[in-house]
PDB file of C-alpha atoms in Angstrom:
ATOM      1  CA  MET A   1      82.596  70.480  75.494  1.00  0.00           C
ATOM      2  CA  THR A   2      83.120  69.021  78.950  1.00  0.00           C
ATOM      3  CA  VAL A   3      85.468  71.146  80.997  1.00  0.00           C
ATOM      4  CA  ARG A   4      87.692  69.304  83.422  1.00  0.00           C
ATOM      5  CA  VAL A   5      88.213  70.826  86.866  1.00  0.00           C
ATOM      6  CA  PHE A   6      91.520  72.641  87.249  1.00  0.00           C
ATOM      7  CA  LYS A   7      92.831  72.231  90.761  1.00  0.00           C
ATOM      8  CA  ILE A   8      95.703  74.613  91.368  1.00  0.00           C
ATOM      9  CA  PRO A   9      98.557  72.510  92.744  1.00  0.00           C
ATOM     10  CA  VAL A  10     101.074  73.643  95.348  1.00  0.00           C
ATOM     11  CA  LYS A  11     103.861  72.693  92.947  1.00  0.00           C
ATOM     12  CA  PRO A  12     103.606  72.467  89.154  1.00  0.00           C
ATOM     13  CA  GLU A  13     104.538  68.782  89.236  1.00  0.00           C
ATOM     14  CA  GLY A  14     101.092  68.131  90.689  1.00  0.00           C
ATOM     15  CA  LEU A  15      99.662  68.642  87.202  1.00  0.00           C
ATOM     16  CA  LEU A  16     101.802  65.849  85.806  1.00  0.00           C
ATOM     17  CA  VAL A  17      99.795  63.271  87.757  1.00  0.00           C
ATOM     18  CA  GLU A  18      96.557  62.205  86.078  1.00  0.00           C
ATOM     19  CA  VAL A  19      93.517  62.257  88.376  1.00  0.00           C
ATOM     20  CA  GLU A  20      90.083  61.276  87.055  1.00  0.00           C
ATOM     21  CA  GLY A  21      87.905  64.277  86.223  1.00  0.00           C
ATOM     22  CA  ARG A  22      90.712  66.774  86.759  1.00  0.00           C
ATOM     23  CA  PHE A  23      92.778  68.649  84.260  1.00  0.00           C
ATOM     24  CA  SER A  24      96.354  67.428  83.961  1.00  0.00           C
ATOM     25  CA  VAL A  25      99.249  67.893  81.562  1.00  0.00           C
ATOM     26  CA  GLU A  26      99.052  65.345  78.756  1.00  0.00           C
ATOM     27  CA  THR A  27     102.177  66.256  76.776  1.00  0.00           C
ATOM     28  CA  GLU A  28     105.377  67.229  78.543  1.00  0.00           C
ATOM     29  CA  HIS A  29     107.373  69.677  76.422  1.00  0.00           C
ATOM     30  CA  ASP A  30     111.017  70.508  77.094  1.00  0.00           C
ATOM     31  CA  ALA A  31     110.704  74.256  76.532  1.00  0.00           C
ATOM     32  CA  GLY A  32     114.146  74.976  77.997  1.00  0.00           C
ATOM     33  CA  GLY A  33     115.807  72.464  75.680  1.00  0.00           C
ATOM     34  CA  MET A  34     113.799  73.260  72.566  1.00  0.00           C
ATOM     35  CA  ALA A  35     115.336  75.137  69.647  1.00  0.00           C
ATOM     36  CA  ARG A  36     114.429  78.829  69.881  1.00  0.00           C
ATOM     37  CA  ALA A  37     112.825  78.907  66.443  1.00  0.00           C
ATOM     38  CA  GLN A  38     110.667  75.879  67.247  1.00  0.00           C
ATOM     39  CA  LEU A  39     109.592  77.298  70.602  1.00  0.00           C
ATOM     40  CA  GLN A  40     108.853  80.673  69.028  1.00  0.00           C
ATOM     41  CA  ALA A  41     106.667  79.013  66.380  1.00  0.00           C
ATOM     42  CA  LEU A  42     104.746  77.007  69.012  1.00  0.00           C
ATOM     43  CA  LEU A  43     104.250  80.106  71.160  1.00  0.00           C
ATOM     44  CA  SER A  44     103.017  82.048  68.131  1.00  0.00           C
ATOM     45  CA  GLU A  45     100.488  79.302  67.457  1.00  0.00           C
ATOM     46  CA  ALA A  46      99.392  79.350  71.119  1.00  0.00           C
ATOM     47  CA  ARG A  47      99.062  83.131  70.944  1.00  0.00           C
ATOM     48  CA  ASP A  48      96.857  82.868  67.852  1.00  0.00           C
ATOM     49  CA  ARG A  49      94.627  80.304  69.561  1.00  0.00           C
ATOM     50  CA  VAL A  50      94.298  82.392  72.743  1.00  0.00           C
ATOM     51  CA  GLU A  51      93.711  85.560  70.727  1.00  0.00           C
ATOM     52  CA  ASP A  52      90.851  83.841  68.882  1.00  0.00           C
ATOM     53  CA  ASP A  53      89.399  82.372  72.089  1.00  0.00           C
ATOM     54  CA  ALA A  54      90.889  82.938  75.543  1.00  0.00           C
ATOM     55  CA  LEU A  55      89.103  79.788  76.739  1.00  0.00           C
ATOM     56  CA  ALA A  56      91.400  77.742  74.467  1.00  0.00           C
ATOM     57  CA  ILE A  57      93.675  77.575  77.523  1.00  0.00           C
ATOM     58  CA  CYS A  58      91.407  74.736  78.697  1.00  0.00           C
ATOM     59  CA  GLU A  59      92.729  72.631  75.822  1.00  0.00           C
ATOM     60  CA  ASN A  60      95.871  70.626  76.484  1.00  0.00           C
ATOM     61  CA  GLU A  61      97.519  71.688  73.226  1.00  0.00           C
ATOM     62  CA  VAL A  62      97.660  75.262  74.492  1.00  0.00           C
ATOM     63  CA  PHE A  63      98.010  74.765  78.249  1.00  0.00           C
ATOM     64  CA  ASP A  64     100.721  72.088  78.087  1.00  0.00           C
ATOM     65  CA  LEU A  65     103.061  74.306  76.071  1.00  0.00           C
ATOM     66  CA  LEU A  66     102.538  77.302  78.359  1.00  0.00           C
ATOM     67  CA  PHE A  67     102.981  75.039  81.383  1.00  0.00           C
ATOM     68  CA  ALA A  68     106.366  73.934  80.019  1.00  0.00           C
ATOM     69  CA  CYS A  69     107.375  77.535  79.356  1.00  0.00           C
ATOM     70  CA  VAL A  70     106.436  78.865  82.787  1.00  0.00           C
ATOM     71  CA  THR A  71     108.035  75.969  84.661  1.00  0.00           C
ATOM     72  CA  SER A  72     111.309  76.567  82.807  1.00  0.00           C
ATOM     73  CA  PHE A  73     110.844  80.338  82.515  1.00  0.00           C
ATOM     74  CA  ARG A  74     114.194  81.339  83.972  1.00  0.00           C
ATOM     75  CA  SER A  75     116.075  79.197  81.452  1.00  0.00           C
ATOM     76  CA  LEU A  76     114.273  80.683  78.446  1.00  0.00           C
ATOM     77  CA  ALA A  77     115.817  83.443  76.367  1.00  0.00           C
ATOM     78  CA  PRO A  78     114.366  86.901  77.116  1.00  0.00           C
ATOM     79  CA  ALA A  79     112.461  86.874  73.800  1.00  0.00           C
ATOM     80  CA  GLN A  80     110.737  83.608  74.746  1.00  0.00           C
ATOM     81  CA  GLN A  81     110.080  84.893  78.280  1.00  0.00           C
ATOM     82  CA  GLN A  82     108.423  87.954  76.758  1.00  0.00           C
ATOM     83  CA  GLN A  83     106.446  85.834  74.314  1.00  0.00           C
ATOM     84  CA  THR A  84     105.255  83.426  77.051  1.00  0.00           C
ATOM     85  CA  SER A  85     104.237  86.252  79.336  1.00  0.00           C
ATOM     86  CA  GLY A  86     102.521  88.010  76.450  1.00  0.00           C
ATOM     87  CA  VAL A  87     100.369  84.966  75.661  1.00  0.00           C
ATOM     88  CA  VAL A  88      99.309  84.629  79.307  1.00  0.00           C
ATOM     89  CA  VAL A  89      98.521  88.356  79.660  1.00  0.00           C
ATOM     90  CA  LEU A  90      96.573  88.261  76.379  1.00  0.00           C
ATOM     91  CA  GLY A  91      94.633  85.253  77.663  1.00  0.00           C
ATOM     92  CA  MET A  92      93.816  86.925  80.971  1.00  0.00           C
ATOM     93  CA  THR A  93      92.556  89.977  79.089  1.00  0.00           C
ATOM     94  CA  GLY A  94      90.456  87.746  76.847  1.00  0.00           C
ATOM     95  CA  VAL A  95      88.960  85.723  79.679  1.00  0.00           C
ATOM     96  CA  LEU A  96      87.975  88.959  81.422  1.00  0.00           C
ATOM     97  CA  SER A  97      86.153  89.984  78.240  1.00  0.00           C
ATOM     98  CA  ALA A  98      84.435  86.585  78.162  1.00  0.00           C
ATOM     99  CA  VAL A  99      83.300  87.006  81.785  1.00  0.00           C
ATOM    100  CA  ARG A 100      82.011  90.512  81.095  1.00  0.00           C
ATOM    101  CA  ALA A 101      80.114  89.219  78.050  1.00  0.00           C
ATOM    102  CA  LEU A 102      78.664  86.406  80.145  1.00  0.00           C
ATOM    103  CA  PHE A 103      77.422  88.718  82.861  1.00  0.00           C
ATOM    104  CA  GLY A 104      76.401  91.379  80.373  1.00  0.00           C
ATOM    105  CA  GLY A 105      73.959  88.934  78.822  1.00  0.00           C
ATOM    106  CA  GLN A 106      75.835  88.617  75.522  1.00  0.00           C
ATOM    107  CA  THR A 107      76.391  84.899  76.170  1.00  0.00           C
ATOM    108  CA  SER A 108      74.582  82.543  78.473  1.00  0.00           C
ATOM    109  CA  GLY A 109      74.685  79.214  80.191  1.00  0.00           C
ATOM    110  CA  ARG A 110      76.067  77.502  83.219  1.00  0.00           C
ATOM    111  CA  ASP A 111      78.673  75.754  81.061  1.00  0.00           C
ATOM    112  CA  SER A 112      80.102  79.110  79.982  1.00  0.00           C
ATOM    113  CA  LEU A 113      80.499  80.207  83.601  1.00  0.00           C
ATOM    114  CA  VAL A 114      82.229  76.945  84.553  1.00  0.00           C
ATOM    115  CA  HIS A 115      84.488  77.236  81.511  1.00  0.00           C
ATOM    116  CA  CYS A 116      85.430  80.818  82.462  1.00  0.00           C
ATOM    117  CA  ARG A 117      86.178  79.829  86.059  1.00  0.00           C
ATOM    118  CA  GLU A 118      88.482  77.031  84.999  1.00  0.00           C
ATOM    119  CA  ALA A 119      90.251  79.299  82.490  1.00  0.00           C
ATOM    120  CA  VAL A 120      90.738  81.971  85.172  1.00  0.00           C
ATOM    121  CA  LYS A 121      92.333  79.398  87.490  1.00  0.00           C
ATOM    122  CA  MET A 122      94.638  78.244  84.711  1.00  0.00           C
ATOM    123  CA  TYR A 123      95.765  81.755  83.832  1.00  0.00           C
ATOM    124  CA  VAL A 124      96.335  82.667  87.487  1.00  0.00           C
ATOM    125  CA  PHE A 125      98.398  79.501  87.936  1.00  0.00           C
ATOM    126  CA  LEU A 126     100.516  80.345  84.887  1.00  0.00           C
ATOM    127  CA  ALA A 127     100.909  83.980  85.983  1.00  0.00           C
ATOM    128  CA  ARG A 128     102.083  82.883  89.429  1.00  0.00           C
ATOM    129  CA  TRP A 129     104.880  80.770  87.947  1.00  0.00           C
ATOM    130  CA  ILE A 130     105.813  83.470  85.433  1.00  0.00           C
ATOM    131  CA  LEU A 131     106.254  85.903  88.312  1.00  0.00           C
ATOM    132  CA  GLN A 132     108.440  83.481  90.247  1.00  0.00           C
ATOM    133  CA  GLY A 133     110.464  82.489  87.184  1.00  0.00           C
ATOM    134  CA  GLY A 134     110.930  86.121  86.202  1.00  0.00           C
ATOM    135  CA  GLU A 135     112.201  87.023  89.651  1.00  0.00           C
ATOM    136  CA  GLU A 136     114.653  84.124  89.586  1.00  0.00           C
ATOM    137  CA  ALA A 137     115.831  85.032  86.075  1.00  0.00           C
ATOM    138  CA  GLU A 138     116.296  88.667  87.131  1.00  0.00           C
ATOM    139  CA  LYS A 139     118.454  87.616  90.099  1.00  0.00           C
ATOM    140  CA  GLN A 140     120.576  85.364  87.875  1.00  0.00           C
ATOM    141  CA  SER A 141     120.963  88.148  85.326  1.00  0.00           C
ATOM    142  CA  LYS A 142     122.099  90.646  87.960  1.00  0.00           C
ATOM    143  CA  LYS A 143     124.654  88.163  89.310  1.00  0.00           C
ATOM    144  CA  ARG A 144     126.039  87.594  85.803  1.00  0.00           C
ATOM    145  CA  LYS A 145     126.250  91.336  85.154  1.00  0.00           C
ATOM    146  CA  VAL A 146     128.157  91.929  88.376  1.00  0.00           C
ATOM    147  CA  ALA A 147     130.495  89.023  87.637  1.00  0.00           C
ATOM    148  CA  SER A 148     131.202  90.087  84.067  1.00  0.00           C
ATOM    149  CA  SER A 149     131.053  93.864  84.660  1.00  0.00           C
ATOM    150  CA  SER A 150     130.060  94.321  81.031  1.00  0.00           C
ATOM    151  CA  LYS A 151     127.992  97.247  79.885  1.00  0.00           C
ATOM    152  CA  LYS A 152     126.053  95.719  77.012  1.00  0.00           C
ATOM    153  CA  LYS A 153     123.143  97.655  75.630  1.00  0.00           C
ATOM    154  CA  GLN A 154     119.877  96.069  76.751  1.00  0.00           C
ATOM    155  CA  SER A 155     116.876  95.383  74.547  1.00  0.00           C
ATOM    156  CA  GLY A 156     113.644  97.355  75.000  1.00  0.00           C
ATOM    157  CA  TRP A 157     111.982  94.562  76.994  1.00  0.00           C
ATOM    158  CA  THR A 158     112.584  94.423  80.744  1.00  0.00           C
ATOM    159  CA  TRP A 159     111.305  92.030  83.356  1.00  0.00           C
ATOM    160  CA  GLU A 160     110.187  94.913  85.590  1.00  0.00           C
ATOM    161  CA  ALA A 161     107.821  96.258  82.926  1.00  0.00           C
ATOM    162  CA  GLU A 162     106.511  92.786  82.112  1.00  0.00           C
ATOM    163  CA  GLN A 163     106.027  92.001  85.799  1.00  0.00           C
ATOM    164  CA  GLU A 164     103.749  95.022  86.081  1.00  0.00           C
ATOM    165  CA  ASN A 165     101.682  93.849  83.074  1.00  0.00           C
ATOM    166  CA  VAL A 166     101.196  90.419  84.619  1.00  0.00           C
ATOM    167  CA  LEU A 167     100.275  91.836  88.031  1.00  0.00           C
ATOM    168  CA  LEU A 168      97.799  94.305  86.521  1.00  0.00           C
ATOM    169  CA  GLN A 169      95.979  91.462  84.763  1.00  0.00           C
ATOM    170  CA  VAL A 170      95.963  89.288  87.899  1.00  0.00           C
ATOM    171  CA  SER A 171      94.552  92.241  89.808  1.00  0.00           C
ATOM    172  CA  ALA A 172      91.821  92.746  87.205  1.00  0.00           C
ATOM    173  CA  ILE A 173      90.887  89.061  87.419  1.00  0.00           C
ATOM    174  CA  LEU A 174      90.712  89.254  91.207  1.00  0.00           C
ATOM    175  CA  GLU A 175      88.177  92.077  90.915  1.00  0.00           C
ATOM    176  CA  CYS A 176      85.963  89.934  88.699  1.00  0.00           C
ATOM    177  CA  ASP A 177      82.878  88.337  90.279  1.00  0.00           C
ATOM    178  CA  LEU A 178      82.519  84.771  89.022  1.00  0.00           C
ATOM    179  CA  CYS A 179      79.677  83.739  91.305  1.00  0.00           C
TER     180      CYS A 179
END
């Protein structure tokens, strides 16, 4: 499998422009406008693919959906935010295992190293936009709570806890030597 170079853009829209030899989004999904059940099913499928092989992120079927979710993260329901973040964190954990296997001699080849590097860049890109989207969603949520002054019971999932999970995985990836 030929792995296309993933160049991390300044803005996500940079991935919507096709450049020869570089990875770009092929299918634009409207994650924010998608029915919750449909989005949940697609995210479950992406999770299964990433769980089987963290390097599946290099395939447009998986990346394009996650790209749509992270770029519209603040407009997603908390359950879909949690699911999106969970897939990315799972993928980062998996790619770290792949790198350790590569350097531990369990797998070999220059292609594997290149594939891991591109996957790491993709996951870091997605994590960056999850963190920004989560912060924006948290601010919006706090404004709504102050405006409505309601004291609804919150679910067990919180952005603060999820933010820590994402940052821990990014930190672990940064400690990884991919040279």
